[in-house]
Each structure stands twice: as structure tokens, then as C-alpha cells.
Amino acid sequence: MIIAIDGPAAAGKGTLSRQIADAYGFHHLDTGLTYRATAKALLDAGLPLDDEAVAEKMAREVELAGLDRDILSSHAIGEAASKIAVMPAVRRALVEAQRAFSLREPGTVLDGRDIGTVVCPEAPVKLYVTASADVRANRRYEEILGKGQSADYAEIFADVRKRDERDMGRADSPLKPAEDAHLLDTSEMSIEAAFQAAKVIIDAALKKK
Ligand code: DC
């Protein structure tokens, strides 16, 4: 069983994916972390972010087992990740590893930007989780304030828009819903309501198997 979850940054797909994986006892892969880990390895080694052959080599060395969002969450790593994510050779290398992961038993949840369209087009469940740019920026803003740090809403909003443009506008595997994806707009939906909606869709697919 493969559950493919796509959507823009800060739409709540990470939280939702983890909840689904926990509830069904499936393995979870946040594929954004594979791009982030590749970018961090390049930054740590002092290597350029615009050399596709070098970046591909790093991508092939990424270990899926050791990916940690806490270590990879910084804004600088996110920016670097979105730069190397436009490179077809990097995408090919990471997609190979992601596909191998998706076949684990008893089932997997993969979240990212191109899971339903490119990585696992045959997935029986595809969710496209989205929310308005304003709502997503606000969630990020509250999250930072919640950690006791200071934040500038206008800056975060501009950042969300810039990330969207990069993810949706790139030539290779742009972010878009698969034709057979279920849309979940979480703008006015709690994470619990989104989980319940996802559960109905997943349970129906499991029954069909
Ligand atoms: O979701 P995130 O912020 O951790 O993703 C980091 C970058 O990687 C972001 O620019 C989008 C890109 N990405 C991608 O191109 N394809 C994926 N399947 C996942 C992430």
C-alpha cells in the first residue's frame, strides 16, 4: 500500500503524513529531507550549489535512514535544497531511492511535491494537501513565535510565495496535483479534520485491495 501526499510548503502535509503512518503502521518518508540532506552535504563540504554532476554524486550518497528534520530544518538549507531540486540528475538519483523506499512492507507514506505525479504514479491513494498562502504563512509565523523566537510576517509571506513559484514553476517535475489526487484544502480545516478526511479515502482504498 502506497500513500502519496503532495502539496506546497507549510500546508500541513508533514504532520498529516506522520499521523497517517502512525495510525496504519506504515513507513514514512518526508522526501523534502532527501533534497535538504543533499544540499546540506554540499554546503558542509564547501561545494558549489550550481554544479549538477557534483550535486548528483552527493544525492546518490544520501542515506534515507538517518534523515532528521531538526538538523535539516534551517532556512538556509531549505533555500539550497530548492536550488538543487531543479536539477534533473539530482531528481533522478533521489527518485530512485524514494521508489525503493515506497515498496517497503506493509505499506508506506511518502510526502513531497511529485510523489503522485512522478515518484509513485501508481499509488492507490493520492492526496494533494493545500491551503492559501496567507494561512500557510500564518501557521509558520505562529510556529516560530511559539518557540519563543521573533518573526516578521511579511517576510514569511514573501518567502512562502517565492517557494511556491520555484516549486510550481520548474521544468522538471513541477508541483501540481495528479489527475487522480484527492484535494484537501486545510485553509479552514484543523489537522484532525484533515486526518479524518484522509482516513475515509484510505480505508476505502484498503477495502478495494
Ligand atoms: O518540503 P521541504 O521544504 O523540505 O522541501 C525542500 C525543497 O525540496 C523544496 O524546495 C521542494 C523540494 N522538493 C522537491 O522538489 N520534491 C520533493 N518530492 C520534495 C521536496
GROMACS .gro file of C-alpha atoms and ligand atoms in nm:
model
  229
    1MET     CA    1   0.000   0.000   0.000
    2ILE     CA    2   0.148   0.335  -0.103
    3ILE     CA    3   0.002   0.665   0.009
    4ALA     CA    4   0.131   0.963  -0.193
    5ILE     CA    5   0.095   1.305  -0.034
    6ASP     CA    6   0.188   1.622  -0.220
    7GLY     CA    7   0.140   1.992  -0.166
    8PRO     CA    8   0.313   2.325  -0.118
    9ALA     CA    9   0.536   2.416   0.178
   10ALA     CA   10   0.363   2.460   0.515
   11ALA     CA   11   0.026   2.316   0.404
   12GLY     CA   12   0.033   2.064   0.691
   13LYS     CA   13   0.130   1.761   0.484
   14GLY     CA   14   0.420   1.665   0.711
   15THR     CA   15   0.204   1.642   1.023
   16LEU     CA   16  -0.072   1.467   0.833
   17SER     CA   17   0.171   1.216   0.679
   18ARG     CA   18   0.321   1.124   1.015
   19GLN     CA   19  -0.025   1.082   1.166
   20ILE     CA   20  -0.134   0.854   0.883
   21ALA     CA   21   0.185   0.647   0.902
   22ASP     CA   22   0.141   0.606   1.280
   23ALA     CA   23  -0.227   0.513   1.252
   24TYR     CA   24  -0.171   0.244   0.985
   25GLY     CA   25   0.172   0.123   1.098
   26PHE     CA   26   0.332   0.227   0.767
   27HIS     CA   27   0.684   0.357   0.700
   28HIS     CA   28   0.704   0.730   0.635
   29LEU     CA   29   0.944   0.923   0.413
   30ASP     CA   30   0.947   1.302   0.400
   31THR     CA   31   1.110   1.333   0.056
   32GLY     CA   32   1.189   1.702   0.112
   33LEU     CA   33   1.450   1.580   0.358
   34THR     CA   34   1.633   1.394   0.080
   35TYR     CA   35   1.673   1.723  -0.110
   36ARG     CA   36   1.768   1.900   0.213
   37ALA     CA   37   2.027   1.635   0.310
   38THR     CA   38   2.188   1.659  -0.035
   39ALA     CA   39   2.203   2.038  -0.005
   40LYS     CA   40   2.347   2.022   0.347
   41ALA     CA   41   2.618   1.776   0.238
   42LEU     CA   42   2.720   2.018  -0.039
   43LEU     CA   43   2.720   2.318   0.196
   44ASP     CA   44   2.919   2.128   0.463
   45ALA     CA   45   3.179   2.021   0.208
   46GLY     CA   46   3.208   2.377   0.074
   47LEU     CA   47   3.098   2.257  -0.271
   48PRO     CA   48   2.903   2.473  -0.520
   49LEU     CA   49   2.524   2.450  -0.548
   50ASP     CA   50   2.522   2.502  -0.923
   51ASP     CA   51   2.727   2.205  -1.043
   52GLU     CA   52   2.481   1.932  -1.143
   53ALA     CA   53   2.737   1.648  -1.163
   54VAL     CA   54   2.871   1.723  -0.814
   55ALA     CA   55   2.520   1.755  -0.672
   56GLU     CA   56   2.413   1.426  -0.834
   57LYS     CA   57   2.708   1.247  -0.674
   58MET     CA   58   2.601   1.380  -0.332
   59ALA     CA   59   2.240   1.280  -0.399
   60ARG     CA   60   2.349   0.921  -0.465
   61GLU     CA   61   2.519   0.909  -0.125
   62VAL     CA   62   2.220   1.025   0.081
   63GLU     CA   63   2.119   0.769   0.345
   64LEU     CA   64   1.741   0.762   0.386
   65ALA     CA   65   1.772   0.608   0.732
   66GLY     CA   66   1.945   0.899   0.902
   67LEU     CA   67   1.731   1.192   0.787
   68ASP     CA   68   1.641   1.426   1.070
   69ARG     CA   69   1.411   1.728   1.022
   70ASP     CA   70   1.558   1.904   1.328
   71ILE     CA   71   1.905   1.905   1.176
   72LEU     CA   72   1.783   1.988   0.825
   73SER     CA   73   1.514   2.247   0.905
   74SER     CA   74   1.714   2.570   0.869
   75HIS     CA   75   1.605   2.832   0.621
   76ALA     CA   76   1.948   2.829   0.452
   77ILE     CA   77   1.927   2.454   0.389
   78GLY     CA   78   1.571   2.495   0.254
   79GLU     CA   79   1.687   2.761   0.011
   80ALA     CA   80   1.982   2.549  -0.103
   81ALA     CA   81   1.753   2.245  -0.138
   82SER     CA   82   1.514   2.431  -0.365
   83LYS     CA   83   1.807   2.527  -0.590
   84ILE     CA   84   1.935   2.174  -0.639
   85ALA     CA   85   1.577   2.039  -0.669
   86VAL     CA   86   1.557   2.193  -1.018
   87MET     CA   87   1.840   1.966  -1.144
   88PRO     CA   88   1.714   1.661  -1.339
   89ALA     CA   89   2.017   1.443  -1.248
   90VAL     CA   90   1.967   1.514  -0.877
   91ARG     CA   91   1.595   1.435  -0.906
   92ARG     CA   92   1.662   1.109  -1.091
   93ALA     CA   93   1.903   0.992  -0.819
   94LEU     CA   94   1.670   1.080  -0.531
   95VAL     CA   95   1.357   0.949  -0.704
   96GLU     CA   96   1.530   0.609  -0.745
   97ALA     CA   97   1.592   0.589  -0.370
   98GLN     CA   98   1.239   0.712  -0.293
   99ARG     CA   99   1.083   0.448  -0.520
  100ALA     CA  100   1.283   0.172  -0.349
  101PHE     CA  101   1.156   0.302  -0.013
  102SER     CA  102   0.794   0.310  -0.135
  103LEU     CA  103   0.795  -0.069  -0.179
  104ARG     CA  104   0.854  -0.149   0.188
  105GLU     CA  105   0.600  -0.372   0.359
  106PRO     CA  106   0.337  -0.345   0.494
  107GLY     CA  107   0.296  -0.002   0.341
  108THR     CA  108   0.444   0.345   0.301
  109VAL     CA  109   0.351   0.710   0.317
  110LEU     CA  110   0.566   0.942   0.107
  111ASP     CA  111   0.522   1.317   0.113
  112GLY     CA  112   0.670   1.577  -0.117
  113ARG     CA  113   0.593   1.764  -0.438
  114ASP     CA  114   0.598   1.500  -0.712
  115ILE     CA  115   0.502   1.175  -0.538
  116GLY     CA  116   0.166   1.123  -0.710
  117THR     CA  117   0.287   1.254  -1.046
  118VAL     CA  118   0.641   1.112  -1.081
  119VAL     CA  119   0.771   0.900  -0.792
  120CYS     CA  120   0.468   0.673  -0.736
  121PRO     CA  121   0.217   0.741  -1.016
  122GLU     CA  122   0.059   0.400  -0.943
  123ALA     CA  123  -0.012   0.477  -0.575
  124PRO     CA  124  -0.368   0.373  -0.489
  125VAL     CA  125  -0.412   0.676  -0.262
  126LYS     CA  126  -0.301   1.025  -0.366
  127LEU     CA  127  -0.371   1.330  -0.157
  128TYR     CA  128  -0.296   1.689  -0.255
  129VAL     CA  129  -0.285   1.893   0.064
  130THR     CA  130  -0.302   2.266   0.022
  131ALA     CA  131  -0.401   2.589   0.198
  132SER     CA  132  -0.396   2.955   0.098
  133ALA     CA  133  -0.056   3.129   0.104
  134ASP     CA  134  -0.185   3.356   0.381
  135VAL     CA  135  -0.291   3.066   0.602
  136ARG     CA  136   0.038   2.882   0.543
  137ALA     CA  137   0.246   3.192   0.621
  138ASN     CA  138   0.040   3.250   0.934
  139ARG     CA  139   0.095   2.892   1.057
  140ARG     CA  140   0.468   2.927   1.009
  141TYR     CA  141   0.461   3.264   1.186
  142GLU     CA  142   0.274   3.119   1.485
  143GLU     CA  143   0.508   2.821   1.496
  144ILE     CA  144   0.815   3.046   1.523
  145LEU     CA  145   0.650   3.267   1.787
  146GLY     CA  146   0.551   2.951   1.972
  147LYS     CA  147   0.918   2.861   2.002
  148GLY     CA  148   0.977   3.196   2.171
  149GLN     CA  149   1.159   3.338   1.866
  150SER     CA  150   1.075   3.658   1.682
  151ALA     CA  151   0.931   3.657   1.333
  152ASP     CA  152   0.833   3.902   1.060
  153TYR     CA  153   0.502   3.804   0.897
  154ALA     CA  154   0.561   3.999   0.574
  155GLU     CA  155   0.897   3.830   0.527
  156ILE     CA  156   0.750   3.483   0.586
  157PHE     CA  157   0.462   3.551   0.346
  158ALA     CA  158   0.705   3.666   0.074
  159ASP     CA  159   0.912   3.354   0.135
  160VAL     CA  160   0.612   3.121   0.102
  161ARG     CA  161   0.520   3.285  -0.230
  162LYS     CA  162   0.877   3.261  -0.359
  163ARG     CA  163   0.898   2.890  -0.264
  164ASP     CA  164   0.564   2.824  -0.440
  165GLU     CA  165   0.686   2.991  -0.757
  166ARG     CA  166   1.004   2.787  -0.757
  167ASP     CA  167   0.829   2.456  -0.683
  168MET     CA  168   0.544   2.509  -0.928
  169GLY     CA  169   0.742   2.683  -1.200
  170ARG     CA  170   1.033   2.446  -1.251
  171ALA     CA  171   1.054   2.248  -1.577
  172ASP     CA  172   1.130   1.907  -1.420
  173SER     CA  173   0.852   1.759  -1.203
  174PRO     CA  174   0.676   2.083  -1.103
  175LEU     CA  175   0.439   2.075  -0.806
  176LYS     CA  176   0.085   2.005  -0.925
  177PRO     CA  177  -0.193   1.769  -0.823
  178ALA     CA  178  -0.200   1.432  -1.001
  179GLU     CA  179  -0.516   1.394  -1.209
  180ASP     CA  180  -0.650   1.129  -0.971
  181ALA     CA  181  -0.546   1.305  -0.647
  182HIS     CA  182  -0.798   1.392  -0.375
  183LEU     CA  183  -0.771   1.761  -0.289
  184LEU     CA  184  -0.760   1.851   0.080
  185ASP     CA  185  -0.771   2.226   0.138
  186THR     CA  186  -0.670   2.278   0.500
  187SER     CA  187  -0.719   2.659   0.499
  188GLU     CA  188  -1.023   2.625   0.722
  189MET     CA  189  -0.971   2.271   0.844
  190SER     CA  190  -0.796   2.152   1.158
  191ILE     CA  191  -0.528   1.886   1.126
  192GLU     CA  192  -0.763   1.642   1.299
  193ALA     CA  193  -1.038   1.711   1.042
  194ALA     CA  194  -0.786   1.665   0.760
  195PHE     CA  195  -0.677   1.335   0.914
  196GLN     CA  196  -1.039   1.213   0.935
  197ALA     CA  197  -1.098   1.309   0.571
  198ALA     CA  198  -0.780   1.126   0.467
  199LYS     CA  199  -0.881   0.821   0.670
  200VAL     CA  200  -1.209   0.784   0.481
  201ILE     CA  201  -1.019   0.788   0.150
  202ILE     CA  202  -0.750   0.543   0.269
  203ASP     CA  203  -0.997   0.298   0.425
  204ALA     CA  204  -1.195   0.289   0.101
  205ALA     CA  205  -0.875   0.212  -0.095
  206LEU     CA  206  -0.772  -0.060   0.153
  207LYS     CA  207  -1.111  -0.227   0.114
  208LYS     CA  208  -1.063  -0.245  -0.262
  209LYS     CA  209  -0.727  -0.426  -0.228
  210DC      O1  210   0.933   2.033   0.181
  210DC      P1  211   1.070   2.089   0.200
  210DC      O2  212   1.072   2.238   0.229
  210DC      O3  213   1.151   2.013   0.300
  210DC      O4  214   1.143   2.068   0.059
  210DC      C1  215   1.271   2.120   0.035
  210DC      C2  216   1.286   2.151  -0.114
  210DC      O5  217   1.287   2.029  -0.189
  210DC      C3  218   1.172   2.236  -0.170
  210DC      O6  219   1.223   2.342  -0.248
  210DC      C4  220   1.097   2.146  -0.262
  210DC      C5  221   1.193   2.036  -0.294
  210DC      N1  222   1.125   1.907  -0.305
  210DC      C6  223   1.103   1.857  -0.432
  210DC      O7  224   1.140   1.923  -0.530
  210DC      N2  225   1.043   1.737  -0.448
  210DC      C7  226   1.002   1.665  -0.342
  210DC      N3  227   0.943   1.547  -0.362
  210DC      C8  228   1.021   1.717  -0.212
  210DC      C9  229   1.082   1.839  -0.197
   0.00000   0.00000   0.00000
